[in-house]
C-alpha atoms as one frame of an Amber mdcrd trajectory, in Angstrom:
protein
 -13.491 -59.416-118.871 -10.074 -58.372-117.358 -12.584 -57.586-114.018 -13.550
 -61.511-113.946 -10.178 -62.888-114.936  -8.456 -60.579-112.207 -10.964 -61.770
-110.034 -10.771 -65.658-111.092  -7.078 -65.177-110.623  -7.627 -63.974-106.713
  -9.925 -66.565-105.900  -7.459 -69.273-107.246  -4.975 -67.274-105.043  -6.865
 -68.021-101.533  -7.921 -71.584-102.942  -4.650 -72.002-102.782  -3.115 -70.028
 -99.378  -6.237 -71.695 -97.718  -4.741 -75.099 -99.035  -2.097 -74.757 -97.433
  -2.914 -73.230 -94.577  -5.111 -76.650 -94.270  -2.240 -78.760 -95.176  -0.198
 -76.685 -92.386  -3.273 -77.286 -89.829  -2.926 -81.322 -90.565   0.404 -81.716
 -90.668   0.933 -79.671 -86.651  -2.176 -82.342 -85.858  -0.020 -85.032 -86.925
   3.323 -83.867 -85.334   1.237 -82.922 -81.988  -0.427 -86.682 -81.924   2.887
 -88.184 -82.256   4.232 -86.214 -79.914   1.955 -87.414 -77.402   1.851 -90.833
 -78.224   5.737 -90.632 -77.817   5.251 -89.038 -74.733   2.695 -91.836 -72.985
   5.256 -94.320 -74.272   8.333 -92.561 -72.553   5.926 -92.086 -69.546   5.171
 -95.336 -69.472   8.683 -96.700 -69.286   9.822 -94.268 -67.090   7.277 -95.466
 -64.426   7.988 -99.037 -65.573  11.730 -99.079 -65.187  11.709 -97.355 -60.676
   8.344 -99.352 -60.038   9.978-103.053 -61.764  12.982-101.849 -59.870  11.417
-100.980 -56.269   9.739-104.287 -56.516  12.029-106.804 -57.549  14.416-105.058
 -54.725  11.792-105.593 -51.813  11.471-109.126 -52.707  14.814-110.181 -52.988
  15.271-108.807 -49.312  12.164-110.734 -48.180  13.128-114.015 -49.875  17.101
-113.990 -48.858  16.517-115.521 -45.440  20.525-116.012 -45.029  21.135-112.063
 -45.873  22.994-110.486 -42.951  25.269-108.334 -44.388  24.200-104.844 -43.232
  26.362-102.715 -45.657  24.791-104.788 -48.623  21.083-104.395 -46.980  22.317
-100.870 -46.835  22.636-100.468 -50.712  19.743-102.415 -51.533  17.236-100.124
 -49.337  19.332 -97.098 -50.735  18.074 -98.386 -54.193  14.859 -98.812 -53.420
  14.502 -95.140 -52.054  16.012 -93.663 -55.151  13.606 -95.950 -57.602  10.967
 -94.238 -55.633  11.665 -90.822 -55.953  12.303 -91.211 -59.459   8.861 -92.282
 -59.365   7.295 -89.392 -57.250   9.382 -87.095 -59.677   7.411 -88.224 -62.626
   3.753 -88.472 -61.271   4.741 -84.985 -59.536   5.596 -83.722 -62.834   2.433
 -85.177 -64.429   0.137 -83.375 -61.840   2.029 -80.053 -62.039   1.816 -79.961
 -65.893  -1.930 -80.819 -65.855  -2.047 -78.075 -62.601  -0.760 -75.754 -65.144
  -3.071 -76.474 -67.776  -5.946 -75.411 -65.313  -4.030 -72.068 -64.026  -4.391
 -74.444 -61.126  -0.947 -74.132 -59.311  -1.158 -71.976 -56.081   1.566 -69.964
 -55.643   2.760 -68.377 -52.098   5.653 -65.720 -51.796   7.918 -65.021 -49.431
  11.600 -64.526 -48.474  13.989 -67.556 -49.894  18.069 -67.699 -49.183  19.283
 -69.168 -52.298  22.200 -69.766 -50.709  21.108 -72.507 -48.708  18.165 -73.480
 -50.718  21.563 -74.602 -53.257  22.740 -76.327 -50.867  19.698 -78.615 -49.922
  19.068 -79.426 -53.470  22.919 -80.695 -53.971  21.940 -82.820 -50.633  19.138
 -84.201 -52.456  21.281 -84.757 -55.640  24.125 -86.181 -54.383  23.593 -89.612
 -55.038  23.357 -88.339 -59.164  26.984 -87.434 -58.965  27.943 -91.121 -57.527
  30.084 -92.912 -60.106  31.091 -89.549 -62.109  34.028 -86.850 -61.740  31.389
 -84.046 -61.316  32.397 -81.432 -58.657  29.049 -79.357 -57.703  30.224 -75.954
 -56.839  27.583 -73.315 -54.629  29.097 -69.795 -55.783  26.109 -67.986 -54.356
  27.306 -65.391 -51.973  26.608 -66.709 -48.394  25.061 -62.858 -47.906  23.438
 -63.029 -51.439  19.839 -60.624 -51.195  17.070 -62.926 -50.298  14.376 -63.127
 -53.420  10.869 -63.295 -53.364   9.212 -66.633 -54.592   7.628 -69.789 -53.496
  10.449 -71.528 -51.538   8.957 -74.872 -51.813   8.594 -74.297 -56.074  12.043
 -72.535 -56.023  13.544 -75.778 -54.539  11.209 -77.622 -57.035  12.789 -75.296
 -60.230  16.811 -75.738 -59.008  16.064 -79.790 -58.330  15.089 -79.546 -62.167
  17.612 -77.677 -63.252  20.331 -79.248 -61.425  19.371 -82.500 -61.731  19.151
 -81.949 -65.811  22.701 -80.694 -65.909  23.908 -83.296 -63.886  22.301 -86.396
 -66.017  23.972 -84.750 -69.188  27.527 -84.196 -67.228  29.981 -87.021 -66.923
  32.876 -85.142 -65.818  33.761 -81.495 -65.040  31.199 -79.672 -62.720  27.670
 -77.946 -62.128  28.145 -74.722 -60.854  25.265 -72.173 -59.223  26.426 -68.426
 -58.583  23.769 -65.384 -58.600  24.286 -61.880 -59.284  21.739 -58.840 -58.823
  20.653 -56.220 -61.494  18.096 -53.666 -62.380  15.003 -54.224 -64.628  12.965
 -50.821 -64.726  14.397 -49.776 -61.640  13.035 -53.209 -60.019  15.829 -55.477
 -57.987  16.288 -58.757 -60.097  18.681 -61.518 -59.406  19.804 -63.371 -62.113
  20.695 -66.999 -61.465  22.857 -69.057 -63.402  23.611 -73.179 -63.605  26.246
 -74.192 -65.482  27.395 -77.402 -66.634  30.373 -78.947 -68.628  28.627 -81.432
 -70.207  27.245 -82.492 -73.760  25.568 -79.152 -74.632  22.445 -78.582 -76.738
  22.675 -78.240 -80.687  21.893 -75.161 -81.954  18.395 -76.675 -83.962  17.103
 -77.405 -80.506  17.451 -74.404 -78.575  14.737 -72.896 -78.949  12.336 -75.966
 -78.351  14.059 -77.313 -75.397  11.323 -75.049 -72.899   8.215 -76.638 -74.754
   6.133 -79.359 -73.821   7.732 -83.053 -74.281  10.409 -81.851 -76.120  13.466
 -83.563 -75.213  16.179 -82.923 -78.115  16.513 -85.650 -80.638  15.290 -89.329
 -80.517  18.903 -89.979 -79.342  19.012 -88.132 -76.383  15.483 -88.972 -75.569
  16.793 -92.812 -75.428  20.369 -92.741 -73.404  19.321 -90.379 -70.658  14.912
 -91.192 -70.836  13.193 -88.645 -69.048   9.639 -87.281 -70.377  10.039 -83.643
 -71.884   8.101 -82.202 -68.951  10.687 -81.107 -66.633  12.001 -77.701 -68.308
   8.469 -76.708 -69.724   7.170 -77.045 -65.829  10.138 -75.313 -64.462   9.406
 -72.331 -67.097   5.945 -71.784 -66.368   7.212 -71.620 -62.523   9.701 -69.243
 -62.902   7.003 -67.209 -65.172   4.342 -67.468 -62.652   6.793 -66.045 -59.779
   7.794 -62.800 -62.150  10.690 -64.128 -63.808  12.488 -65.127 -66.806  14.666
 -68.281 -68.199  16.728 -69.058 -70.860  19.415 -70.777 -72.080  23.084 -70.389
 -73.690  26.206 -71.854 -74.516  29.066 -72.490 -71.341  32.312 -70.429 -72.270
  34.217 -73.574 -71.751  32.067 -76.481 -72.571  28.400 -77.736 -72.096  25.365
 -75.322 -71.589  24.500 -72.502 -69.035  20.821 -72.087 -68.191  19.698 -68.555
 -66.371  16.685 -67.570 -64.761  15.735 -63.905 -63.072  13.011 -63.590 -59.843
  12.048 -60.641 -58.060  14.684 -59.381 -55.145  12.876 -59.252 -51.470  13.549
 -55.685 -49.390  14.042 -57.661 -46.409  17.509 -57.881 -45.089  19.255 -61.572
 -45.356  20.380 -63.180 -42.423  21.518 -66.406 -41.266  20.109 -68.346 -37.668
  20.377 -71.584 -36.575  16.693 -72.888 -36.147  15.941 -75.613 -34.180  13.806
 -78.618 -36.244  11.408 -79.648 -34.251   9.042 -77.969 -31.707   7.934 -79.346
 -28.388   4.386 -80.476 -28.765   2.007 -81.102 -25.347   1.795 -84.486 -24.056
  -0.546 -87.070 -25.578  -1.978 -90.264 -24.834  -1.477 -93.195 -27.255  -4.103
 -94.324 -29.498  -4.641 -96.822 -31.763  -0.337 -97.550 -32.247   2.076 -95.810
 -29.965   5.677 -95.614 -29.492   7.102 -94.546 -26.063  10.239 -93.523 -24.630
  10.674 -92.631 -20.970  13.231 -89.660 -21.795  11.776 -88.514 -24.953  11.763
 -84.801 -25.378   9.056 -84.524 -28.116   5.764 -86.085 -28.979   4.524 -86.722
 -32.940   1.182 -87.688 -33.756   0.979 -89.688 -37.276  -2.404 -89.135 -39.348
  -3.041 -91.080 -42.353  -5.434 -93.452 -43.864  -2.721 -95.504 -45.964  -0.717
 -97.814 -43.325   2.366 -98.284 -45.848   2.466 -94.158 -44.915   2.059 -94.481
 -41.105   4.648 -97.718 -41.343   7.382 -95.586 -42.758   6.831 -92.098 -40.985
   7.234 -94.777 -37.739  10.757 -96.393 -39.412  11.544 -93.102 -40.038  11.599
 -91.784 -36.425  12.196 -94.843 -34.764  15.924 -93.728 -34.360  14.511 -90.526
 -32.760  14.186 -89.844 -29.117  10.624 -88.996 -29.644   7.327 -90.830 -28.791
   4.959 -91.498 -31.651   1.018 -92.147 -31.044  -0.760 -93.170 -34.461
């Protein structure tokens, strides 16, 4: 009798952990299907708001027949460009995190100068810090060891990073610095970006590197975004042998670190010309000569919006173009 009760009493016992174990199992479902359908509804307007944008831009210069102020046609095309990277940002993030769902991202190491690398991306990201008392500060040592990693995914990784401390930074500054360090007798370099801006409460922290998490609902609606950005950039830095994480600044705002593998090369610094003389061609279908042109492109594509601009884009050039 006390055999069966004991027993009764242990099978009432795993009734009840595999209740709610179930009840567990449901209720992640539940969270992970509104987490979703959140994040097709913040992709959604994020491609809505650059694309609306781009559009209504382009037609306001094609239907202002008395516009000839330059500086204003100036802004306006300056717009446009920025609605469109916004927009190859997102669907660039959307194939990466579906890339790394597959273990489809190809990954190609060699020597990178951080250094300058820094200073590209605050190039690129200048036009974020338009409007705001944000100094960006490059305290990378201009000697700094070069590190091993994909340069075109480490530019991809600081343009994420950066650009994420600077939408959350009104005033103040987003410095970059490096500093090297041992792991298992193994040359790391530990970079740091660091912000003075809102911060991260402390209930988020450790979320803030999954997928479509973007802090509260808050958050999620003053500065938009998807969620993607920092759980892409993790994977990258993971992929290429290294670490992240994030901390509190000292001062104010947050600090976010990441490690990658030094290179044993030596650093150094050339100038390097941009372009390399090509043979001469003849023109084809579309060409654009110049009798004291020192270089010849050739344009393939099969989209003519992409031909159009690489042609606006060089038009300035003393180049000749064949199509």
């Amino acid at each position: 009798l006390l055999l069966s009760l004991a027993l009764a009493d242990r099978i009432n016992v795993f009734k009840k952990e595999k209740e709610i174990a179930q009840a567990k199992s449901i209720e992640n479902l539940k969270r992970a299907d509104k987490i979703k359908d959140e994040f097709l509804a913040n992709t959604s307007h994020e491609l809505r708001t650059p694309l609306n944008g781009i559009i209504g831009l382009a037609e306001s210069l094609l239907l202002d027949k008395n516009r000839e102020d330059e500086s204003d046609n100036k802004t306006t095309l300056e717009m446009i460009v920025s609605s469109g990277k916004r927009l190859q940002n997102l669907v660039n993030d959307i194939l990466d995190f579906s890339k790394l769902r597959n273990d489809d991202i190809n990954i190609q190491k060699k020597e990178c100068d951080l250094y300058a690398i820094t200073n590209v991306v605050f190039q690129l990201l200048s036009p974020l810090v338009k409007g705001k008392a944000v100094t960006l500060k490059n305290e990378i040592d201009l000697n700094f060891n070069l590190v091993l990693a994909d340069e075109n995914r480490l530019q991809q990784i600081f343009i994420n990073l950066i650009g994420n401390a600077l939408k959350f930074t009104e005033q103040g500054s987003v410095t970059v610095s490096a500093e090297s360090f041992n792991e298992k007798s193994k040359p790391m370099a530990l970079i740091s970006i660091a912000d003075t801006g809102i911060g991260i409460a402390d209930e988020f922290k450790d979320r803030v590197f999954n997928t479509f998490e973007q802090g509260d609902g808050s958050i999620s609606r003053e500065f938009g975004g998807t969620g993607l950005g920092l759980s892409i950039t993790k994977n990258l830095i993971e992929l290429q042998g290294g670490e992240i994480s994030l901390h509190d600044n000292i001062e104010r705002g947050a600090v976010i670190k990441f490690t990658l593998p030094i290179s044993e090369a030596k650093q150094y610094h050339e100038k390097r010309s941009l372009f390399t003389p090509l043979k001469e061609r003849e023109a084809s279908i579309l060409g654009v000569k110049k009798d004291d042109a020192k270089y010849n492109f050739l344009i393939v594509d099969d989209e003519p919006v992409n031909v159009h601009v690489l042609i606006k884009q060089l038009a300035n050039e003393n180049v000749n173009i064949t199509t």
